[in-house]
């Protein structure tokens, strides 16, 4: 019985599980932020490329690749 009580106390005092959950949440938040940044940069680059192609087509009718 004493061994069971010791094991229960060790389990209660062990913070590894809580730390694991906290780190998992932190990794999730960082991942979501990185995905949002990548999407934002992609939209910005696409808009800039479209603007460049529009400007080039306006100045020269022989532009290809846009």
Short mmCIF file of N, CA, C and O in Angstrom, two decimals:
data_model
loop_
_atom_site.label_atom_id
_atom_site.label_comp_id
_atom_site.label_asym_id
_atom_site.label_seq_id
_atom_site.Cartn_x
_atom_site.Cartn_y
_atom_site.Cartn_z
N UNK A 1 0.82 -1.19 0.00
CA UNK A 1 0.00 0.00 0.00
C UNK A 1 0.87 1.26 0.00
O UNK A 1 0.53 2.24 -0.63
N UNK A 2 1.97 1.20 0.73
CA UNK A 2 2.87 2.34 0.81
C UNK A 2 3.47 2.65 -0.57
O UNK A 2 3.64 3.81 -0.93
N UNK A 3 3.76 1.61 -1.33
CA UNK A 3 4.31 1.79 -2.65
C UNK A 3 3.29 2.48 -3.57
O UNK A 3 3.64 3.36 -4.37
N UNK A 4 2.03 2.12 -3.43
CA UNK A 4 0.96 2.74 -4.23
C UNK A 4 0.82 4.22 -3.87
O UNK A 4 0.66 5.07 -4.76
N UNK A 5 0.90 4.54 -2.61
CA UNK A 5 0.80 5.94 -2.17
C UNK A 5 2.00 6.75 -2.69
O UNK A 5 1.85 7.89 -3.11
N UNK A 6 3.18 6.16 -2.66
CA UNK A 6 4.37 6.83 -3.17
C UNK A 6 4.23 7.08 -4.67
O UNK A 6 4.55 8.17 -5.17
N UNK A 7 3.74 6.10 -5.37
CA UNK A 7 3.52 6.23 -6.81
C UNK A 7 2.49 7.32 -7.11
O UNK A 7 2.67 8.12 -8.03
N UNK A 8 1.42 7.39 -6.32
CA UNK A 8 0.39 8.42 -6.50
C UNK A 8 0.96 9.81 -6.24
O UNK A 8 0.66 10.76 -6.96
N UNK A 9 1.80 9.95 -5.23
CA UNK A 9 2.43 11.25 -4.95
C UNK A 9 3.36 11.67 -6.08
O UNK A 9 3.42 12.83 -6.45
N UNK A 10 4.14 10.72 -6.59
CA UNK A 10 5.04 11.04 -7.69
C UNK A 10 4.25 11.48 -8.92
O UNK A 10 4.64 12.42 -9.61
N UNK A 11 3.15 10.81 -9.19
CA UNK A 11 2.32 11.17 -10.34
C UNK A 11 1.73 12.56 -10.16
O UNK A 11 1.68 13.36 -11.10
N UNK A 12 1.28 12.86 -8.94
CA UNK A 12 0.70 14.17 -8.65
C UNK A 12 1.74 15.28 -8.79
O UNK A 12 1.44 16.37 -9.31
N UNK A 13 2.96 15.03 -8.34
CA UNK A 13 4.00 16.05 -8.36
C UNK A 13 4.73 16.16 -9.69
O UNK A 13 5.50 17.09 -9.89
N UNK A 14 4.48 15.25 -10.60
CA UNK A 14 5.17 15.25 -11.89
C UNK A 14 4.53 16.31 -12.80
O UNK A 14 3.34 16.27 -13.08
N UNK A 15 5.33 17.27 -13.26
CA UNK A 15 4.84 18.34 -14.12
C UNK A 15 5.14 18.11 -15.60
O UNK A 15 4.88 18.98 -16.42
N UNK A 16 5.69 16.98 -15.95
CA UNK A 16 6.05 16.73 -17.34
C UNK A 16 4.84 16.72 -18.26
O UNK A 16 4.91 17.20 -19.39
N UNK A 17 3.74 16.17 -17.80
CA UNK A 17 2.53 16.14 -18.62
C UNK A 17 2.01 17.53 -18.91
O UNK A 17 1.64 17.85 -20.04
N UNK A 18 1.96 18.38 -17.91
CA UNK A 18 1.50 19.75 -18.10
C UNK A 18 2.43 20.53 -19.01
O UNK A 18 2.00 21.29 -19.87
N UNK A 19 3.73 20.33 -18.84
CA UNK A 19 4.69 21.01 -19.70
C UNK A 19 4.55 20.55 -21.14
O UNK A 19 4.65 21.36 -22.07
N UNK A 20 4.29 19.28 -21.35
CA UNK A 20 4.10 18.75 -22.70
C UNK A 20 2.89 19.40 -23.36
O UNK A 20 2.96 19.77 -24.54
N UNK A 21 1.82 19.56 -22.63
CA UNK A 21 0.62 20.21 -23.18
C UNK A 21 0.92 21.66 -23.52
O UNK A 21 0.54 22.16 -24.59
N UNK A 22 1.62 22.35 -22.64
CA UNK A 22 1.96 23.75 -22.90
C UNK A 22 2.84 23.90 -24.13
O UNK A 22 2.62 24.78 -24.96
N UNK A 23 3.83 23.03 -24.26
CA UNK A 23 4.69 23.09 -25.44
C UNK A 23 3.92 22.74 -26.71
O UNK A 23 4.16 23.32 -27.77
N UNK A 24 3.00 21.81 -26.63
CA UNK A 24 2.18 21.45 -27.79
C UNK A 24 1.32 22.63 -28.23
O UNK A 24 1.19 22.89 -29.43
N UNK A 25 0.74 23.32 -27.29
CA UNK A 25 -0.07 24.51 -27.62
C UNK A 25 0.81 25.58 -28.23
O UNK A 25 0.44 26.22 -29.23
N UNK A 26 1.99 25.79 -27.68
CA UNK A 26 2.92 26.79 -28.20
C UNK A 26 3.35 26.44 -29.63
O UNK A 26 3.38 27.32 -30.51
N UNK A 27 3.63 25.18 -29.89
CA UNK A 27 4.00 24.76 -31.25
C UNK A 27 2.84 24.97 -32.20
O UNK A 27 3.02 25.41 -33.35
N UNK A 28 1.61 24.73 -31.76
CA UNK A 28 0.44 24.96 -32.59
C UNK A 28 0.27 26.43 -32.94
O UNK A 28 -0.04 26.77 -34.09
N UNK A 29 0.48 27.31 -31.98
CA UNK A 29 0.35 28.75 -32.22
C UNK A 29 1.44 29.21 -33.19
O UNK A 29 1.16 29.98 -34.12
N UNK A 30 2.66 28.74 -32.99
CA UNK A 30 3.75 29.13 -33.89
C UNK A 30 3.48 28.62 -35.30
O UNK A 30 3.70 29.35 -36.28
N UNK A 31 3.01 27.40 -35.43
CA UNK A 31 2.69 26.84 -36.74
C UNK A 31 1.61 27.64 -37.44
O UNK A 31 1.72 27.94 -38.64
N UNK A 32 0.56 28.01 -36.72
CA UNK A 32 -0.51 28.81 -37.31
C UNK A 32 0.01 30.18 -37.77
O UNK A 32 -0.36 30.67 -38.84
N UNK A 33 0.90 30.78 -36.97
CA UNK A 33 1.46 32.08 -37.34
C UNK A 33 2.33 31.96 -38.59
O UNK A 33 2.26 32.82 -39.48
N UNK A 34 3.13 30.91 -38.68
CA UNK A 34 3.99 30.72 -39.85
C UNK A 34 3.14 30.50 -41.10
O UNK A 34 3.42 31.06 -42.16
N UNK A 35 2.09 29.71 -40.98
CA UNK A 35 1.19 29.48 -42.13
C UNK A 35 0.55 30.78 -42.56
O UNK A 35 0.46 31.08 -43.76
N UNK A 36 0.09 31.59 -41.61
CA UNK A 36 -0.54 32.88 -41.95
C UNK A 36 0.47 33.80 -42.64
O UNK A 36 0.11 34.49 -43.61
N UNK A 37 1.70 33.83 -42.18
CA UNK A 37 2.72 34.67 -42.81
C UNK A 37 3.01 34.20 -44.23
O UNK A 37 3.12 35.02 -45.16
N UNK A 38 3.12 32.89 -44.42
CA UNK A 38 3.38 32.36 -45.76
C UNK A 38 2.25 32.69 -46.71
O UNK A 38 2.47 33.09 -47.86
N UNK A 39 1.01 32.56 -46.26
CA UNK A 39 -0.13 32.89 -47.09
C UNK A 39 -0.13 34.39 -47.42
O UNK A 39 -0.37 34.79 -48.56
N UNK A 40 0.16 35.22 -46.44
CA UNK A 40 0.21 36.66 -46.66
C UNK A 40 1.28 37.06 -47.65
O UNK A 40 1.05 37.88 -48.55
N UNK A 41 2.46 36.47 -47.53
CA UNK A 41 3.54 36.77 -48.47
C UNK A 41 3.16 36.28 -49.87
O UNK A 41 3.42 36.96 -50.87
N UNK A 42 2.53 35.12 -49.96
CA UNK A 42 2.10 34.60 -51.25
C UNK A 42 1.10 35.52 -51.94
O UNK A 42 1.19 35.76 -53.15
N UNK A 43 0.15 36.03 -51.19
CA UNK A 43 -0.84 36.96 -51.75
C UNK A 43 -0.15 38.24 -52.21
O UNK A 43 -0.44 38.76 -53.29
N UNK A 44 0.78 38.76 -51.42
CA UNK A 44 1.50 39.98 -51.77
C UNK A 44 2.30 39.78 -53.07
O UNK A 44 2.26 40.61 -53.97
N UNK A 45 3.03 38.66 -53.16
CA UNK A 45 3.84 38.39 -54.35
C UNK A 45 2.95 38.23 -55.57
O UNK A 45 3.26 38.74 -56.65
N UNK A 46 1.83 37.54 -55.41
CA UNK A 46 0.90 37.36 -56.54
C UNK A 46 0.37 38.71 -57.02
O UNK A 46 0.31 38.97 -58.23
N UNK A 47 -0.01 39.58 -56.10
CA UNK A 47 -0.50 40.91 -56.48
C UNK A 47 0.59 41.73 -57.18
O UNK A 47 0.31 42.41 -58.17
N UNK A 48 1.80 41.66 -56.68
CA UNK A 48 2.90 42.40 -57.31
C UNK A 48 3.19 41.85 -58.70
O UNK A 48 3.46 42.62 -59.64
N UNK A 49 3.14 40.55 -58.87
CA UNK A 49 3.38 39.94 -60.18
C UNK A 49 2.29 40.35 -61.16
O UNK A 49 2.57 40.66 -62.32
N UNK A 50 1.05 40.34 -60.70
CA UNK A 50 -0.07 40.75 -61.56
C UNK A 50 0.09 42.21 -61.98
O UNK A 50 -0.13 42.55 -63.15
N UNK A 51 0.46 43.08 -61.05
CA UNK A 51 0.67 44.50 -61.37
C UNK A 51 1.80 44.66 -62.38
O UNK A 51 1.68 45.43 -63.35
N UNK A 52 2.89 43.94 -62.18
CA UNK A 52 4.02 44.01 -63.11
C UNK A 52 3.60 43.56 -64.50
O UNK A 52 3.91 44.22 -65.50
N UNK A 53 2.89 42.45 -64.60
CA UNK A 53 2.46 41.94 -65.90
C UNK A 53 1.50 42.93 -66.58
O UNK A 53 1.59 43.15 -67.79
N UNK A 54 0.61 43.52 -65.82
CA UNK A 54 -0.33 44.49 -66.38
C UNK A 54 0.42 45.70 -66.92
O UNK A 54 0.13 46.18 -68.02
N UNK A 55 1.39 46.18 -66.16
CA UNK A 55 2.17 47.33 -66.60
C UNK A 55 3.00 47.01 -67.84
O UNK A 55 3.14 47.82 -68.75
N UNK A 56 3.58 45.81 -67.87
CA UNK A 56 4.39 45.42 -69.02
C UNK A 56 3.52 45.22 -70.27
O UNK A 56 3.93 45.59 -71.37
N UNK A 57 2.36 44.66 -70.11
CA UNK A 57 1.47 44.46 -71.25
C UNK A 57 0.97 45.79 -71.78
O UNK A 57 0.72 45.93 -72.98
N UNK A 58 0.83 46.75 -70.91
CA UNK A 58 0.38 48.08 -71.33
C UNK A 58 1.45 48.79 -72.15
O UNK A 58 1.14 49.58 -73.03
N UNK A 59 2.71 48.50 -71.85
CA UNK A 59 3.79 49.18 -72.57
C UNK A 59 4.29 48.39 -73.78
O UNK A 59 4.84 48.98 -74.70
N UNK A 60 4.12 47.09 -73.82
CA UNK A 60 4.61 46.26 -74.91
C UNK A 60 3.66 45.10 -75.13
O UNK A 60 3.38 44.33 -74.23
N UNK A 61 3.18 44.94 -76.33
CA UNK A 61 2.21 43.89 -76.64
C UNK A 61 2.84 42.51 -76.79
O UNK A 61 2.15 41.52 -76.88
N UNK A 62 4.17 42.41 -76.82
CA UNK A 62 4.85 41.14 -77.05
C UNK A 62 5.34 40.46 -75.76
O UNK A 62 6.24 39.65 -75.80
N UNK A 63 4.76 40.80 -74.62
CA UNK A 63 5.18 40.22 -73.35
C UNK A 63 4.56 38.82 -73.22
O UNK A 63 3.37 38.65 -73.43
N UNK A 64 5.40 37.84 -72.91
CA UNK A 64 4.89 36.47 -72.72
C UNK A 64 5.18 36.01 -71.30
O UNK A 64 6.03 36.57 -70.62
N UNK A 65 4.49 35.01 -70.86
CA UNK A 65 4.72 34.46 -69.53
C UNK A 65 3.87 35.07 -68.42
O UNK A 65 4.01 34.72 -67.28
N UNK A 66 2.99 35.95 -68.75
CA UNK A 66 2.14 36.56 -67.73
C UNK A 66 0.71 36.09 -67.87
O UNK A 66 0.24 35.79 -68.90
#
